[in-house]
Every structure is written in C-alpha cells, then in structure tokens.
PDB file of C-alpha atoms in Angstrom:
ATOM      1  CA  MET A 183     199.006 109.767 355.094  1.00 73.00           C
ATOM      2  CA  LEU A 184     195.630 111.107 356.183  1.00 81.00           C
ATOM      3  CA  ALA A 185     196.027 114.058 353.787  1.00 90.00           C
ATOM      4  CA  VAL A 186     196.289 111.594 350.899  1.00 93.00           C
ATOM      5  CA  GLU A 187     192.990 110.025 351.981  1.00 91.00           C
ATOM      6  CA  TYR A 188     191.286 113.442 351.924  1.00 93.00           C
ATOM      7  CA  LEU A 189     192.762 114.168 348.517  1.00 95.00           C
ATOM      8  CA  ILE A 190     191.585 110.820 347.130  1.00 95.00           C
ATOM      9  CA  ILE A 191     188.036 111.489 348.365  1.00 95.00           C
ATOM     10  CA  PHE A 192     188.103 115.018 346.963  1.00 96.00           C
ATOM     11  CA  LEU A 193     189.416 113.970 343.534  1.00 96.00           C
ATOM     12  CA  ALA A 194     187.096 110.966 343.310  1.00 96.00           C
ATOM     13  CA  ARG A 195     184.086 113.196 343.886  1.00 96.00           C
ATOM     14  CA  ILE A 196     185.278 115.652 341.249  1.00 96.00           C
ATOM     15  CA  CYS A 197     185.525 112.768 338.785  1.00 96.00           C
ATOM     16  CA  ASP A 198     182.210 111.117 339.553  1.00 95.00           C
ATOM     17  CA  VAL A 199     180.201 114.355 339.608  1.00 95.00           C
ATOM     18  CA  SER A 200     181.823 115.543 336.368  1.00 95.00           C
ATOM     19  CA  LEU A 201     181.013 112.184 334.795  1.00 95.00           C
ATOM     20  CA  ALA A 202     177.428 112.480 336.053  1.00 95.00           C
ATOM     21  CA  THR A 203     177.092 115.804 334.248  1.00 92.00           C
ATOM     22  CA  VAL A 204     178.368 114.335 330.981  1.00 91.00           C
ATOM     23  CA  ARG A 205     176.180 111.236 331.435  1.00 94.00           C
ATOM     24  CA  MET A 206     173.039 113.334 331.888  1.00 91.00           C
ATOM     25  CA  LEU A 207     173.942 115.392 328.836  1.00 86.00           C
ATOM     26  CA  LEU A 208     174.247 112.220 326.778  1.00 87.00           C
ATOM     27  CA  VAL A 209     170.936 110.865 328.092  1.00 88.00           C
ATOM     28  CA  LEU A 210     169.187 114.110 327.158  1.00 83.00           C
ATOM     29  CA  ARG A 211     170.693 113.899 323.671  1.00 80.00           C
ATOM     30  CA  GLY A 212     169.449 110.324 323.225  1.00 82.00           C
ATOM     31  CA  ARG A 213     172.863 108.642 323.447  1.00 85.00           C
ATOM     32  CA  ARG A 214     171.947 106.000 325.987  1.00 91.00           C
ATOM     33  CA  TYR A 215     174.726 103.445 325.430  1.00 95.00           C
ATOM     34  CA  PRO A 216     177.677 105.811 325.939  1.00 93.00           C
ATOM     35  CA  ALA A 217     175.743 107.242 328.903  1.00 94.00           C
ATOM     36  CA  ALA A 218     175.401 103.759 330.395  1.00 96.00           C
ATOM     37  CA  GLY A 219     179.150 103.160 330.079  1.00 96.00           C
ATOM     38  CA  ILE A 220     179.897 106.448 331.785  1.00 95.00           C
ATOM     39  CA  GLY A 221     177.331 105.578 334.458  1.00 95.00           C
ATOM     40  CA  LEU A 222     179.189 102.363 335.260  1.00 96.00           C
ATOM     41  CA  LEU A 223     182.434 104.256 335.773  1.00 96.00           C
ATOM     42  CA  GLU A 224     180.698 107.050 337.684  1.00 96.00           C
ATOM     43  CA  ALA A 225     178.969 104.656 340.101  1.00 95.00           C
ATOM     44  CA  SER A 226     182.186 102.750 340.741  1.00 95.00           C
ATOM     45  CA  ILE A 227     184.074 105.918 341.627  1.00 95.00           C
ATOM     46  CA  TYR A 228     181.176 107.154 343.772  1.00 95.00           C
ATOM     47  CA  VAL A 229     181.023 103.937 345.812  1.00 95.00           C
ATOM     48  CA  GLY A 230     184.787 104.046 346.322  1.00 93.00           C
ATOM     49  CA  ALA A 231     184.689 107.637 347.591  1.00 93.00           C
ATOM     50  CA  LEU A 232     181.660 107.053 349.785  1.00 93.00           C
ATOM     51  CA  SER A 233     183.137 103.917 351.360  1.00 92.00           C
ATOM     52  CA  ARG A 234     186.255 105.882 352.358  1.00 91.00           C
ATOM     53  CA  VAL A 235     184.087 108.441 354.142  1.00 90.00           C
ATOM     54  CA  MET A 236     181.819 105.845 355.770  1.00 91.00           C
ATOM     55  CA  LYS A 237     184.783 104.025 357.353  1.00 89.00           C
ATOM     56  CA  ASN A 238     185.198 106.945 359.720  1.00 83.00           C
ATOM     57  CA  MET A 239     182.167 109.216 359.905  1.00 84.00           C
ATOM     58  CA  ASP A 240     183.693 110.956 362.936  1.00 87.00           C
ATOM     59  CA  ASP A 241     186.336 112.607 360.743  1.00 90.00           C
ATOM     60  CA  PRO A 242     184.863 115.960 359.645  1.00 92.00           C
ATOM     61  CA  TRP A 243     187.734 116.478 357.184  1.00 93.00           C
ATOM     62  CA  LYS A 244     186.603 113.464 355.149  1.00 92.00           C
ATOM     63  CA  ILE A 245     183.074 114.843 355.036  1.00 92.00           C
ATOM     64  CA  LEU A 246     184.439 118.242 354.021  1.00 94.00           C
ATOM     65  CA  ALA A 247     186.610 116.686 351.282  1.00 95.00           C
ATOM     66  CA  TYR A 248     183.547 114.784 350.053  1.00 94.00           C
ATOM     67  CA  GLY A 249     181.411 117.947 349.922  1.00 95.00           C
ATOM     68  CA  LEU A 250     184.137 120.096 348.370  1.00 96.00           C
ATOM     69  CA  GLY A 251     184.713 117.425 345.728  1.00 96.00           C
ATOM     70  CA  PHE A 252     181.010 117.427 344.916  1.00 95.00           C
ATOM     71  CA  ALA A 253     180.924 121.223 344.588  1.00 96.00           C
ATOM     72  CA  SER A 254     184.118 121.294 342.512  1.00 96.00           C
ATOM     73  CA  GLY A 255     182.844 118.448 340.329  1.00 95.00           C
ATOM     74  CA  THR A 256     179.691 120.443 339.624  1.00 94.00           C
ATOM     75  CA  ILE A 257     181.754 123.394 338.391  1.00 94.00           C
ATOM     76  CA  ILE A 258     184.193 121.253 336.406  1.00 95.00           C
ATOM     77  CA  GLY A 259     181.362 119.169 334.941  1.00 92.00           C
ATOM     78  CA  SER A 260     179.645 122.299 333.652  1.00 89.00           C
ATOM     79  CA  ILE A 261     182.920 123.482 332.078  1.00 91.00           C
ATOM     80  CA  ILE A 262     183.360 120.075 330.396  1.00 90.00           C
ATOM     81  CA  GLU A 263     179.754 120.218 329.176  1.00 84.00           C
ATOM     82  CA  GLU A 264     180.398 123.636 327.611  1.00 82.00           C
ATOM     83  CA  LYS A 265     183.554 122.400 325.891  1.00 84.00           C
ATOM     84  CA  LEU A 266     181.901 119.252 324.530  1.00 82.00           C
ATOM     85  CA  ALA A 267     178.889 121.222 323.249  1.00 78.00           C
ATOM     86  CA  ILE A 268     177.113 118.034 322.194  1.00 78.00           C
ATOM     87  CA  GLY A 269     173.855 118.375 320.331  1.00 79.00           C
ATOM     88  CA  HIS A 270     171.875 120.987 318.467  1.00 84.00           C
ATOM     89  CA  VAL A 271     170.021 124.191 319.200  1.00 89.00           C
ATOM     90  CA  ALA A 272     167.273 126.070 317.412  1.00 91.00           C
ATOM     91  CA  LEU A 273     167.241 129.842 317.417  1.00 94.00           C
ATOM     92  CA  GLN A 274     164.227 132.053 316.941  1.00 96.00           C
ATOM     93  CA  VAL A 275     165.522 135.437 315.868  1.00 96.00           C
ATOM     94  CA  ILE A 276     163.270 138.490 315.632  1.00 95.00           C
ATOM     95  CA  PRO A 277     165.390 141.282 314.147  1.00 95.00           C
ATOM     96  CA  SER A 278     164.563 144.917 314.770  1.00 88.00           C
ATOM     97  CA  GLU A 279     162.671 146.877 312.121  1.00 85.00           C
ATOM     98  CA  GLY A 280     164.362 146.762 308.709  1.00 84.00           C
ATOM     99  CA  MET A 281     167.185 144.393 309.708  1.00 88.00           C
ATOM    100  CA  ALA A 282     165.655 141.041 308.725  1.00 90.00           C
ATOM    101  CA  GLU A 283     166.706 141.002 305.045  1.00 92.00           C
ATOM    102  CA  GLU A 284     170.339 141.921 305.734  1.00 92.00           C
ATOM    103  CA  LEU A 285     170.625 139.408 308.570  1.00 95.00           C
ATOM    104  CA  LEU A 286     168.933 136.730 306.453  1.00 94.00           C
ATOM    105  CA  SER A 287     171.418 137.321 303.625  1.00 94.00           C
ATOM    106  CA  VAL A 288     174.449 137.250 305.937  1.00 94.00           C
ATOM    107  CA  LEU A 289     173.305 134.055 307.677  1.00 94.00           C
ATOM    108  CA  ARG A 290     172.661 132.249 304.407  1.00 93.00           C
ATOM    109  CA  THR A 291     176.014 133.408 303.010  1.00 92.00           C
ATOM    110  CA  ALA A 292     177.640 131.987 306.160  1.00 91.00           C
ATOM    111  CA  GLY A 293     176.044 128.627 305.309  1.00 90.00           C
ATOM    112  CA  TYR A 294     173.149 128.580 307.762  1.00 91.00           C
ATOM    113  CA  GLY A 295     169.747 127.344 306.688  1.00 89.00           C
ATOM    114  CA  VAL A 296     167.179 129.948 307.674  1.00 93.00           C
ATOM    115  CA  THR A 297     163.406 129.683 307.537  1.00 93.00           C
ATOM    116  CA  VAL A 298     161.469 132.943 307.617  1.00 95.00           C
ATOM    117  CA  LEU A 299     158.033 133.174 309.186  1.00 95.00           C
ATOM    118  CA  GLN A 300     155.721 136.140 309.418  1.00 94.00           C
ATOM    119  CA  GLY A 301     154.753 137.010 312.958  1.00 92.00           C
ATOM    120  CA  ARG A 302     152.755 139.685 314.659  1.00 91.00           C
ATOM    121  CA  GLY A 303     154.272 141.559 317.561  1.00 87.00           C
ATOM    122  CA  MET A 304     152.849 144.203 319.836  1.00 88.00           C
ATOM    123  CA  THR A 305     153.833 146.931 317.359  1.00 86.00           C
ATOM    124  CA  GLY A 306     152.803 145.113 314.191  1.00 89.00           C
ATOM    125  CA  PRO A 307     154.189 142.569 311.713  1.00 92.00           C
ATOM    126  CA  LYS A 308     157.573 140.993 312.428  1.00 92.00           C
ATOM    127  CA  GLU A 309     159.747 138.555 310.549  1.00 93.00           C
ATOM    128  CA  VAL A 310     160.885 135.551 312.589  1.00 95.00           C
ATOM    129  CA  LEU A 311     164.036 133.793 311.451  1.00 96.00           C
ATOM    130  CA  LEU A 312     164.352 130.145 312.468  1.00 95.00           C
ATOM    131  CA  VAL A 313     167.898 128.784 312.467  1.00 94.00           C
ATOM    132  CA  SER A 314     169.112 125.367 313.621  1.00 89.00           C
ATOM    133  CA  THR A 315     172.759 124.644 314.295  1.00 88.00           C
ATOM    134  CA  ASP A 316     174.995 122.406 316.333  1.00 86.00           C
ATOM    135  CA  ARG A 317     175.993 123.746 319.755  1.00 86.00           C
ATOM    136  CA  LYS A 318     179.643 124.069 318.729  1.00 87.00           C
ATOM    137  CA  THR A 319     178.823 126.729 316.146  1.00 88.00           C
ATOM    138  CA  LEU A 320     176.372 128.628 318.367  1.00 91.00           C
ATOM    139  CA  PRO A 321     179.004 131.205 319.434  1.00 91.00           C
ATOM    140  CA  ARG A 322     179.795 131.942 315.760  1.00 92.00           C
ATOM    141  CA  LEU A 323     176.109 132.260 314.918  1.00 94.00           C
ATOM    142  CA  SER A 324     175.481 134.480 317.935  1.00 95.00           C
ATOM    143  CA  SER A 325     178.351 136.785 316.988  1.00 95.00           C
ATOM    144  CA  ILE A 326     176.978 137.160 313.444  1.00 95.00           C
ATOM    145  CA  ILE A 327     173.569 138.109 314.823  1.00 95.00           C
ATOM    146  CA  GLU A 328     175.164 140.517 317.304  1.00 95.00           C
ATOM    147  CA  GLU A 329     177.265 142.147 314.581  1.00 94.00           C
ATOM    148  CA  PHE A 330     174.560 142.591 311.927  1.00 93.00           C
ATOM    149  CA  ALA A 331     171.395 142.945 314.009  1.00 93.00           C
ATOM    150  CA  PRO A 332     172.373 143.725 317.615  1.00 93.00           C
ATOM    151  CA  GLU A 333     168.843 144.781 318.609  1.00 93.00           C
ATOM    152  CA  SER A 334     167.391 141.355 317.721  1.00 93.00           C
ATOM    153  CA  PHE A 335     165.317 139.344 320.153  1.00 94.00           C
ATOM    154  CA  VAL A 336     166.888 135.867 320.197  1.00 95.00           C
ATOM    155  CA  THR A 337     165.617 132.719 321.843  1.00 95.00           C
ATOM    156  CA  VAL A 338     167.868 129.643 321.955  1.00 94.00           C
ATOM    157  CA  LEU A 339     166.097 126.299 322.372  1.00 90.00           C
ATOM    158  CA  GLU A 340     167.711 122.926 323.051  1.00 83.00           C
ATOM    159  CA  THR A 341     166.926 120.425 320.306  1.00 79.00           C
ATOM    160  CA  ARG A 342     166.884 116.699 320.971  1.00 68.00           C
ATOM    161  CA  SER A 343     167.455 115.596 317.387  1.00 67.00           C
ATOM    162  CA  VAL A 344     167.653 116.992 313.875  1.00 67.00           C
ATOM    163  CA  GLN A 345     166.843 115.398 310.550  1.00 69.00           C
ATOM    164  CA  GLY A 346     167.624 117.000 307.199  1.00 67.00           C
ATOM    165  CA  GLY A 347     168.161 120.715 306.767  1.00 69.00           C
ATOM    166  CA  ILE A 348     171.196 122.851 306.046  1.00 67.00           C
ATOM    167  CA  PHE A 349     174.031 123.048 308.564  1.00 65.00           C
ATOM    168  CA  PRO A 350     177.328 124.847 307.893  1.00 66.00           C
ATOM    169  CA  TYR A 351     179.440 122.188 309.609  1.00 57.00           C
ATOM    170  CA  ARG A 352     177.908 119.402 307.496  1.00 51.00           C
ATOM    171  CA  ARG A 353     179.018 121.072 304.252  1.00 50.00           C
ATOM    172  CA  HIS A 354     182.678 120.544 305.098  1.00 46.00           C
ATOM    173  CA  LYS A 355     182.308 116.826 305.884  1.00 45.00           C
TER     174      LYS A 355
END
C-alpha cells in the first residue's frame, strides 16, 4: 500500500507542475481567467501532494517521489506547452544577399503578411522581412525560410497580442 502512496505523490506533482506551466503560459498571453481556473486546480493538487509528504517527513521515498514528480512535471509541462502553441510570434528575417525578393514572394504566396524594411548591416544595405504568425504555424514558416533562404538570419520574438494584419490561418476561418 505504501507504493500506491508514492505513486499518488509522484502523479500529483506531475499534474500540478504541468498545470503551473500552462497557467503561466496563459498569464503571459493575457488570458487571466482561464489561468485563474487552472491555478485553483493546480493549488488544490499541490496541497494534497504536499500534505501526504508532510504526514511522514522521515520517509525519504515520499520526498523522492515528490521531487521526481516535480522534475517529470517540468518536462511534461514543457511538452504540453509546445503542443498547445498558444499565442503569436514575430519573426525578423534577414535573407542573404539576393534572396530577399524570392523569399518575400514565396511567403506572400503562402499567405503570410510580410513587411519589408531597409536595414544596414556590417557589409552594407540589407532587407529585413517582418512576419507575424501564430505559434502553431511557426514550424511551417520556418521550413519555408529554410527551404528558400537557408542562409537567413532569423530572430523569433514572442508577441503578447496582435491586432489586424494578414495571417494565413485566419483566411480559412
């Protein structure tokens, strides 16, 4: 029966730490009410797991189950966060010499809104392509850039909110 207690502690920690990861993601994206609901569930699970450990602090296996659950929850929470891919990102793309026009054309054909700015790099003028997209389509966008302009310098920035603009996923809705 003691093994079940360790398993409960371990699984509870996986759940509450995974929920904490999702909650923080929602807070950062400005979705406070769903985050608060998740926080309620997360705190309840946490208190339950902690109280099981605190009943017998002399049992190192409970402490180990608690710690392993925390570590596992961190990994699982990050996997869940990747799968949910909530929110938007902005990319700054600086294609290598002579690749900007082709990449611009391909991105616009794929449905991405692209703004072109003129920049100045160490070796002279550069075109900077600004592209915003939701996080779910980032892998598709990245693969297009990699295929048509593999030498590009790309910076991906987290975006808190987006208003207006052209997004490929919005066209289909």
